[in-house]
Structure formats: structure tokens, C-alpha cells
């Protein structure tokens, strides 16, 4: 694999992509390590005597503080304000029993993250590393876990998100979850909650110790009834999980969205004797926008330590909240408060220590010194009690601030840099693409000059990066010298690319705007289009065939017309057949039926697939051979490769999954399990070995050529025909591609194997369609004589291949969600999880179709291009140039998709669905682009260059014969 | 229309050939287009409101209450009648469109015959038997509805459910797109007529793809105002239906998002807007030709 100019260009763009991805993700993907530890104390040093036996926690979706505030904004809204008046009436009447707060709920103000925060006291991010990946249930310590450890019984009714977070924390006979996805219909959920809430409250045996009710609408809660039914031993907490903005939406970090109401009411014991004596340093106040006076302001997660201690439970291990002082002010000296705060401080200290010593401890580097200092202050004996209380509160608040800055705040600066680099990288790819097309066969010398310029650009950029770091380093948040270079070197280089090779912009270029790509990229701005992308892709794919169909209709001869229409039609049929296989996203329900598996709950292939799997594995090599026979290039290497390498590996791939099915579906009986397990592992291993052998064979003799010499009379010149010469590039490259096809085929489950077979057929039909279209152009021959490339590859030819890859990704049972990862493929090569091998097979299983698109796209430039023997240029110069163009095209397509997803994730980073829809799609686009880039690099570096080199060698040999 | 661009000499010649002959009934054409599009709009919005027609009872399938609308956000009452049953709505529209297209097609046909005869220098005698042409045009539309049905399925319409919906959409498209040209020129069965169809509908491939949007507006391979009207309404209808598929995916939970209302309305909207474009371009050519004629007349008199 010589490191040629073409490979240098492709690798260079790959690096630009990587740099952009790195910069963007380091600003966007907030991660937090969730520790599995939980608070334990045998000696009762971390608990207080309980004030209440039971608690009722009523959560009302989007209950903003002003909805319950005694002083709503002026003018009040008749729909929102002064409606829920009970909390303020009771607070005014019993200031020792009833407390009303404006609580700050951390963004993302989405229900799932809020539920986690309200039970763990932490700051949930999208990627809470460490919990079981994919499922939303949490392994972290929480109030629910502490209740369970204490042997208390919990009841639940309402939004079923709770059940996915805490699948086994609630008593089965007292949990009443309701599907909250169709939030249009608030009534059903709330009527259901009320139906189950009151019987439990009225039950004299008091079957629960903790009750969670999650309502979706404000107006459905009968508070007065709840308060009347409460006994003296039950604490009532009513809170909004988050606020909402003026249009009723939430998810973001606006002041209206983060403001939620919290009302705590104790019907029995007084919680506070004289709250006005609480040291003012411990209390914060804020004024709701438009309200006449200020009110008490707390953090929403403060409810976690408060509730824990009031119920006599330990504070959950990961908690970062501070107890609410008023609720512990039960004597003039504040001893209760002091004890509670000491427990709180000790808990946060042990949490921070544990986090610090974990693998992600480095995140706390910046804040660590000040945290230690604050903790030391809080532990020293101060002259007054007030000072001690203040220093302890300072410590807990400092810990919260430090953690919030690393877990909850996007770094907009890094995101901006990443977006800028991704955007300019896309433009630079397009500029080079256009430049290469314009120079035609002279691309090699042109590219040589260009690469030198890019290199100089990168060098200047690196120097600039160092300078910028030295001068402005202090002002750039969290940037080190490496980041500066990583941004400026590719950036300067891309500027050079655009400046030196971009075609002049003109109005007529509007005509070549690829409409499907523009629509596809823009679609990511909408959550609907993002989660229906598996339907959008075939729609665009079939639409992108429209110009070919028109060209076909207008073709000069009926034979050509039917050929073009036939190939396009078959392609479309395969595409439609692929889209029949799907695993549905949760959001697509109820409009989607799972067909990839037998049913939603049974992850085994549907019955027809079981019958079709083996015939398909046998028929596919046969189809490939037939396809090669058209150009008489089924000879040479193909005669060995197809029956002895391709066919066995495909069949083994199918057998493995059939065995897996027999085992997991219980067909073979459990006594056979070890045997089956061993057999299928070794089947796959041997097939892999065979593929390596096949690859080596291909590398040694890549060409599908055969020599036939008709018998000649003595004295006559000996005549030699090289069979398959006209398609020497294409046939060999197709075999190269099938190596990767078998690899991906083996990692793919049975239904997906059918999809891959259809994808192969569609791909081949598309190549044939292109060939027929090229033949329909009378000017093609004339152009060949001129300087321009024969039939230049156009973006409209590349688009179907790029889209086909993504279509096959969806067809092989994937979605842009973490839960759709097929973990079964992790145990392909080893019976137990092996980090490296499992990661490789899972990646191949998930993104294999995209890889195949990346590797496959040069075939468009190679198929049926007869090498030009003789002449000044090498026989493979033209096809190599066009392969680079094809590779750039598919990189451009996926680069543009990544840009679209990154822009949408950045703009909508506070959107309600960012972590369910936009961020997963962005991550899929990241991996997708990297995989496609690698595919193009492998395809060009190993495939095209090897084939081209060999063909050129043969041509030189032929030319030498002529001379002799 | 200068010959600046080298790449399009053929097209320039064709555009010059589109100078309308003297007799083309421009005023009448305009008024018929106006009436036709107005009636089409009426058919779309008001005909489906017809209720209580006993023979059409079967068009009202059982309505899934859960899919109608959410209790919290009712839709505008005007839309209720249209969205209540998409099958009934589309069936009514198709019935109306059959009548309208028959009427519109007969105008197109008579103009086209006039044009052909005029350019050959013959006065119009008697029209050939209308009914046979009407029948063959209907048959062509029926065949093409099967083609459209296949294409809609290929584009992602449900395979086993919603069959009447998809079929009615295919019929509507065929009525709008295929019926007028096959009534005007005949079914594309013979090589001669096929060549005309290909010339009108597919011969702009000399332009670099994929400027779908642009090249059709600037470079159709058309010669007469009638051909222009046919091409423009075809492009408008198909593009409108294509765009109409897009809002279905949005999670707005609106009754009008039901299949196939948006593609059908998109097609009709495209069909209504397209003649306005065709009319504008034809008017431009017409006045340019008038101007040229008056200039040459002046030169002659001088």
C-alpha cells in the first residue's frame, strides 16, 4: 500500500474530520461517571431521628413557581395564577408547618433527568457512564434505594418514566404506571393517578411508607382532598419537576423553564419554631420576573437530603444538594440544623473523595484546591454557631458549583470551533472535489502541487496556533496548546484548499445543488424527521433516481431505454424491499411494526427469514458470478475466489446465526448449549481465517483475467486474447469488496443478512445503470478523445450509493438510538465479552453497511473502464483520479450529515428531546463518518491502488510485447 | 434569448420556435385556465363536504376515533369535513376531477388541432369522433395510475395497509397528469406519439443534473403554449405531491396529516399554480412576438 498523493489527500480530510469531531464533542457531550457506591451507616452517625413515618411526593409536570406564589407576576394570567391557592393559604396560616419555595431545577429540564435528580440529588447528564448502557434505569444510590435498604414500602402512580428508572423499587401491587408518551392526552394519566391515589391515602392500614404521584396537569390534582386525608405522621411534598416557557415548552435553561415550585407541608409535628431566626447567610432569595416581592430560593435537589433526614434515612451517596435550613430549625440555637448540616457535609465530602479517586477524577482538577480549603474551614471550630453553619453551607454549595461547571454546562466555545472546522472541512472537500474534476487526467501533478500548499497551510496554522495560545491562552476557557493547533492547522489548510481550488461561483451552479443532500441535512433540525429517518432515506434514495429515469425515457434506442429503466426499477425494488425490515424506535409507535425480529419482545428472526437465510447465502455468490460474466470477467481469480472463499464464508455466517437461534429459541435443547456455543465460535473463527487467506490471495493475484490463444498456423503471428480485459479494474475490485461484504455479513443477524444481500444486488444494479447511462451518451466517445475525463463521475451518481449505505444501516435492524445496538454480535468470536474483539464485531454489525458504502463507491469509477494500453499516461491514472473523486463524494455526503446533526444538536442543546433524539443521532453520525472515511481509505489505499498497479503492470507488458 | 451560452444551441432554436402563431386564442386560453383552476379549488375544498349520498355510503370507512384529534387541541371546523375520512375526500375529489379534466382536455385538444392545422395551412373541418379519444385517454390514465401506484409504493407508502388511499392518490395523479396529454395527443402507443410525449416530458436531459428545481423551469423541450401548459402542470403536480409527503412525518398530531391528504392537496396546489407559471411565460413570448411583428411591420411600411 504505497502512500500516494490520493491517499494523502483522503487521509488529510479524515484528519480534518477527526479534529472537528474532537473539538465539538469536547464541548457538547457532557459525561459524568455514576458511582455504584451507596451510603451505609451501621452506627447511625449519618441519620437523624425521623420526624415523619411516611411521605407523599406529588410531582406536577411543569409547575412553575409563580403558579403557586402568593405574589404572582403583575398582571396575573387568569389561566395560571391564583388558581392553586392552598399552598399559600396554609403557609400563611401555619408558617411552622408549611413552606413554599422557588426551586431551581437544573437543565436539561426534561422529565427523565429531573426524576433522576429528584431521587439521587445529583446532576444527571446524557451519558452517565457506568450504569447499564442503554437502559435508563439507574444503579446510583437514591432515595428509592435507601428506602428499600431500610425495608420501607413505596407506592407509585403516574408517568411511566419512573418505572423505567426504578423498575423494581415499587411494590408491584401499588404501582400504577401510565404511558406518558402521548402527552396530548393529559387527562387519562391524571385520572388514573387520582383513581389510585385516594384509596391508598384512605387505607387505614397505611400500606405505604413513601408514595410518588406524578401528574401531567396542574388542574387535576385535588389538593384539598389530599391534605384532608393526610395523617399527622405523613409529610406532604408537592413540587414541579421543572417550569415551562411562555409557549408551554420545557427542556432548556431559560429562567421560566428552570423555576419550579416546591411546597412542603407537615400536618403533624412542627418543623421550624421560628424560621426568622435562621442565620440570613444560609438563605437565598430571588424575585420571579414581574413579581412584586422576592421569595425563598433553593436548589431543587435540596429536597433529597432534606427528605432523607426527615424520614430518618441516610443521604444518598451521590447527593450534591444542601438541606433546607428552615426545616431543621427546631430550637433557638439551631443544634438540629447544625447536626443535619454536618451529616450533609460529611456525605458530600465522601462523595467528592470517591469521585476524585475514580477514573474520571481529573475532571475535578481545577476546583480541587478551593474545595479542600472550603472543607478545612467548615471543619475548624468557629467562634459562633452562625459562622460554623455558614462555612458548612459554603462547602456544600461550592461542591455543587464545581460539579455543575463540569457536568451541566456546555462549552459553547469548543462547540463553535468544532462546527467551524466541520463546516470549512465540508467546503474544502467540495472545493478539492471540483478541482479534481476540472483537471481531469492531469490530476496527479495538480494534486502534488496542491498537497504542498495544504502542507504549508497546516504548518502556518500550527505556528499560529502556538502563537494564539501564548498570547490569548489565558482568555480561552479550558483550551491548551494542543487544542489551538488542532483547530488552526486544519483550518488554515482548509482555507488554502478553498482558496486554491474552489470553482468560481456562478448562478448556474444552483442547478447542481444536490436537493436530496440539502433536505437530508436540514431534516435533522426536526425531531420528527430525525426519528423517521429510516423512512426518509428510502424516500430520498428513490427520488434521487428520478433524473436517471428521465434520461432513460429519453434514451436514443428502445434497448437502452429498457435497460436503464430496468436497472433503475430493480434498484428501486431492492430498496423498497430493504425498507420492509425495521426495528422500530420507541417514538415511532404506534405507526411501526417490528419486522427485523419475530416480534417486539422476541429478538429472534421471523420464520420466513429462517427458511430464506441459507438459500440466500448460496445464491448471493452465484449472483456475483453472473454479474461478472456479463463482462466475461468471471475467470481468473474469480473462478477460485467465489466458490472457495466467498460462498463458504457467507454460508458459515448464516450457519452461525442459525445455531445461535436454535440455541436461544430452545430448539436444540439446553444440554446441547455448550456444544452449539463451541461450534459456532469456531465456525466464525475459521471463516475469519479463510477470509484472511482470501484477502492474501487477492493481494497476490488480484486480476480476473484469462488468456486464450486460438490455435494459429505455423509461421503466422501468434495471437493472444486477454479475456476480461475490458473490465479488468472493476471485476477485481468487486471481489475485493466482497471480502468486506462477507465480514459484515457474518456479524449481521439473519434478517440483516437478507438485507445485505438485497443491498449487494441494488449496488450492482446501480453500477450497471450507470454503465448503461454512460453508453447512452453519444458525446462520451468524443469527449474521450479530448482532454476531459471520459464520463466524469457526478455527485448524482455517488448519492445513491451513500444513501444505500445508510438505508442498509436501518434495514439491518439499527436505529440512531443506543438501545438498538445488537449486543448479540459481541459474542461472535468469543463466548464471553472480550473488550477488543467484541467492540470490533459490534461496530461491524452496527456500521458495517456504511463501511461497505465507503469501500464500494470507487467501483463506480472502475466498472467497465477498459485500461488504455500505450499512450503517455499510465493505464490506471484516470480510474485512480475518479476513484478519489468518488471517495471524496461519499465523504462529502456523510460529512454534510454530520454537520447537520452537529448544528441541530448545538442549536437544540436545551431542547426537550436533545438526549433522546438529537444527541444519539449526532453520535451515530460521528461514528458513521469515521467508518465511511476509513472505508474510503481502505478501498482506495488497498483496493484501487493494488488493482490499478497490477493492471498498469499488465498493460506495460502488453505494450512491450507490441514493441517486440 | 441571446446565443451567449454555447451549451444550449438546440434549446435556443426550440425557444424561437415557440413564437405563437397569430391565431392562438390567448384571451380565451387565459379565461379557461382561470375557470379551470377555480373549479379545481372548489372541487378540492367543497365537494368532499357533500353528505348523505346513499350510493356513496361505502366510501365512509369506519373511523378510528383515537386518530382523529387530541382533545386538547381541536382543529379548525372547516377542515373537519375534509379530514374525517381521507378515502371519501379523495374519492369526491377524483369524481370532480374526472369531469373537470374531461372539459379541460377537450379545450386542449381542440386548440392543439387548431394549431396543427393552422401551421399546415388547412382550415378546420370536422372534429374526429370524440368518444373514442376520450376512451383511449381514460384507458391511458388507468394504466398510468397503476404506474403511479407502484411509484408511490416504492417511495415508501404502506404495502399492505391503506390500499384504497394509495390507489385513489394514484388515480388522482393520473387524472391530473396523464389524462390531458393523452386526450390531446393520443396514448403513447405508437412510436410517433411516444416521441411527442418524450419530447415534452423527458427531453431536458441535456442539462446537468441534479438541478431538478431549476432546469425544468428554464429549459423545457417544448414548442407550443399547449405543450408548455401540459409540462408545467405535470411538473407542478408531481413536485407538489412529492413535497406533500414531507409534513406527514411531523409529530404535530393533526388530522390533516393523514395519508394521503397532504400529497393529494400538494398535487392539486401544484396543478393550480403551474398554469400561472405557464401563462406568464406564454404571455411573455406572446408579447415579445407581437413586438417583433409590429417592428417588422413598421420596417415593411417604411
Tab-separated table of C-alpha atoms in Angstrom, chain A residues 182-188 191 507 510-516 519 526-529 531-532 535 538-540 542-544 546-548 550-555 561 569 572-573 575-576 579-580 590-591 794-797 799 913, chain B residues 8 66-67 70-73 150-161 194-195 197-198 201-205 207-216 218-219 239 241-254:
chain	number	residue	atom	x	y	z
A	182	UNK	CA	-48.725	10.603	24.013
A	183	UNK	CA	-48.721	13.744	26.129
A	184	UNK	CA	-51.559	15.171	24.099
A	185	UNK	CA	-53.909	13.336	26.323
A	186	UNK	CA	-53.173	14.573	29.797
A	187	UNK	CA	-56.486	13.504	31.194
A	188	UNK	CA	-56.034	9.739	31.017
A	191	UNK	CA	-57.497	10.476	36.018
A	507	UNK	CA	-25.670	31.401	-10.794
A	510	UNK	CA	-27.596	26.464	-8.450
A	511	UNK	CA	-28.527	23.809	-10.949
A	512	UNK	CA	-26.166	21.297	-9.450
A	513	UNK	CA	-27.331	21.733	-5.877
A	514	UNK	CA	-27.978	18.193	-4.680
A	515	UNK	CA	-31.522	18.545	-3.413
A	516	UNK	CA	-31.625	15.202	-1.527
A	519	UNK	CA	-33.072	18.104	2.516
A	526	UNK	CA	-36.631	18.492	13.397
A	527	UNK	CA	-37.068	15.739	15.937
A	528	UNK	CA	-39.814	14.139	13.814
A	529	UNK	CA	-37.658	13.805	10.729
A	531	UNK	CA	-36.711	9.716	14.280
A	532	UNK	CA	-38.406	8.905	10.998
A	535	UNK	CA	-38.377	6.267	6.096
A	538	UNK	CA	-35.537	5.451	1.023
A	539	UNK	CA	-37.792	8.357	0.027
A	540	UNK	CA	-34.761	10.446	-0.907
A	542	UNK	CA	-35.825	6.603	-4.763
A	543	UNK	CA	-36.317	10.301	-5.512
A	544	UNK	CA	-32.669	10.599	-6.451
A	546	UNK	CA	-35.803	10.434	-10.930
A	547	UNK	CA	-33.251	12.106	-13.240
A	548	UNK	CA	-31.926	8.711	-14.338
A	550	UNK	CA	-35.989	10.699	-17.223
A	551	UNK	CA	-32.707	10.121	-19.040
A	552	UNK	CA	-33.767	6.531	-19.561
A	553	UNK	CA	-37.100	7.540	-21.061
A	554	UNK	CA	-35.340	9.907	-23.403
A	555	UNK	CA	-32.646	7.367	-24.361
A	561	UNK	CA	-34.280	2.726	-22.649
A	569	UNK	CA	-36.530	-0.313	-11.397
A	572	UNK	CA	-35.844	0.680	-6.539
A	573	UNK	CA	-37.435	-2.709	-5.823
A	575	UNK	CA	-34.543	-0.505	-1.858
A	576	UNK	CA	-38.240	-0.922	-1.137
A	579	UNK	CA	-37.190	-0.861	3.996
A	580	UNK	CA	-39.592	-3.635	4.926
A	590	UNK	CA	-47.900	3.081	17.190
A	591	UNK	CA	-47.187	3.593	13.499
A	794	UNK	CA	-21.089	13.122	-10.874
A	795	UNK	CA	-22.373	13.686	-7.412
A	796	UNK	CA	-25.754	12.385	-8.520
A	797	UNK	CA	-24.089	9.017	-9.176
A	799	UNK	CA	-25.538	9.954	-3.823
A	913	UNK	CA	-35.557	15.753	23.208
B	8	UNK	CA	-27.617	25.305	-25.396
B	66	UNK	CA	-58.234	7.713	18.570
B	67	UNK	CA	-56.576	9.065	15.432
B	70	UNK	CA	-56.438	15.257	20.553
B	71	UNK	CA	-58.962	16.549	22.981
B	72	UNK	CA	-56.687	19.373	23.974
B	73	UNK	CA	-56.207	20.962	20.571
B	150	UNK	CA	-46.112	1.369	-7.976
B	151	UNK	CA	-44.004	4.502	-7.720
B	152	UNK	CA	-45.844	5.672	-4.603
B	153	UNK	CA	-45.307	2.273	-3.005
B	154	UNK	CA	-41.640	2.371	-3.982
B	155	UNK	CA	-41.312	5.774	-2.373
B	156	UNK	CA	-42.411	4.255	0.887
B	157	UNK	CA	-46.217	4.120	1.043
B	158	UNK	CA	-47.547	1.227	3.126
B	159	UNK	CA	-47.534	-2.054	1.252
B	160	UNK	CA	-50.400	-3.941	2.824
B	161	UNK	CA	-52.475	-1.288	4.543
B	194	UNK	CA	-44.367	8.312	-27.903
B	195	UNK	CA	-41.797	10.610	-29.469
B	197	UNK	CA	-44.530	12.529	-25.182
B	198	UNK	CA	-40.815	12.009	-24.684
B	201	UNK	CA	-41.856	15.383	-20.731
B	202	UNK	CA	-38.350	13.984	-20.752
B	203	UNK	CA	-36.223	15.921	-23.178
B	204	UNK	CA	-34.344	18.252	-20.987
B	205	UNK	CA	-31.632	15.871	-20.106
B	207	UNK	CA	-28.847	19.926	-18.753
B	208	UNK	CA	-26.524	18.898	-15.997
B	209	UNK	CA	-28.437	17.098	-13.271
B	210	UNK	CA	-29.481	17.377	-10.420
B	211	UNK	CA	-30.982	20.806	-10.620
B	212	UNK	CA	-34.444	19.294	-10.626
B	213	UNK	CA	-35.887	22.562	-9.443
B	214	UNK	CA	-34.206	24.869	-11.850
B	215	UNK	CA	-33.818	23.208	-15.174
B	216	UNK	CA	-37.407	22.352	-15.654
B	218	UNK	CA	-35.822	27.258	-17.575
B	219	UNK	CA	-35.338	24.631	-20.221
B	239	UNK	CA	-43.471	18.059	-7.341
B	241	UNK	CA	-47.305	15.598	-4.392
B	242	UNK	CA	-43.656	14.831	-3.605
B	243	UNK	CA	-43.376	17.793	-1.267
B	244	UNK	CA	-46.726	16.867	0.231
B	245	UNK	CA	-45.259	13.659	1.592
B	246	UNK	CA	-42.893	15.606	3.824
B	247	UNK	CA	-45.237	17.033	6.507
B	248	UNK	CA	-46.700	13.595	7.205
B	249	UNK	CA	-43.689	12.735	9.353
B	250	UNK	CA	-44.093	15.706	11.687
B	251	UNK	CA	-45.336	14.812	15.153
B	252	UNK	CA	-47.978	17.521	15.165
B	253	UNK	CA	-50.759	15.006	15.566
B	254	UNK	CA	-53.085	16.873	13.210
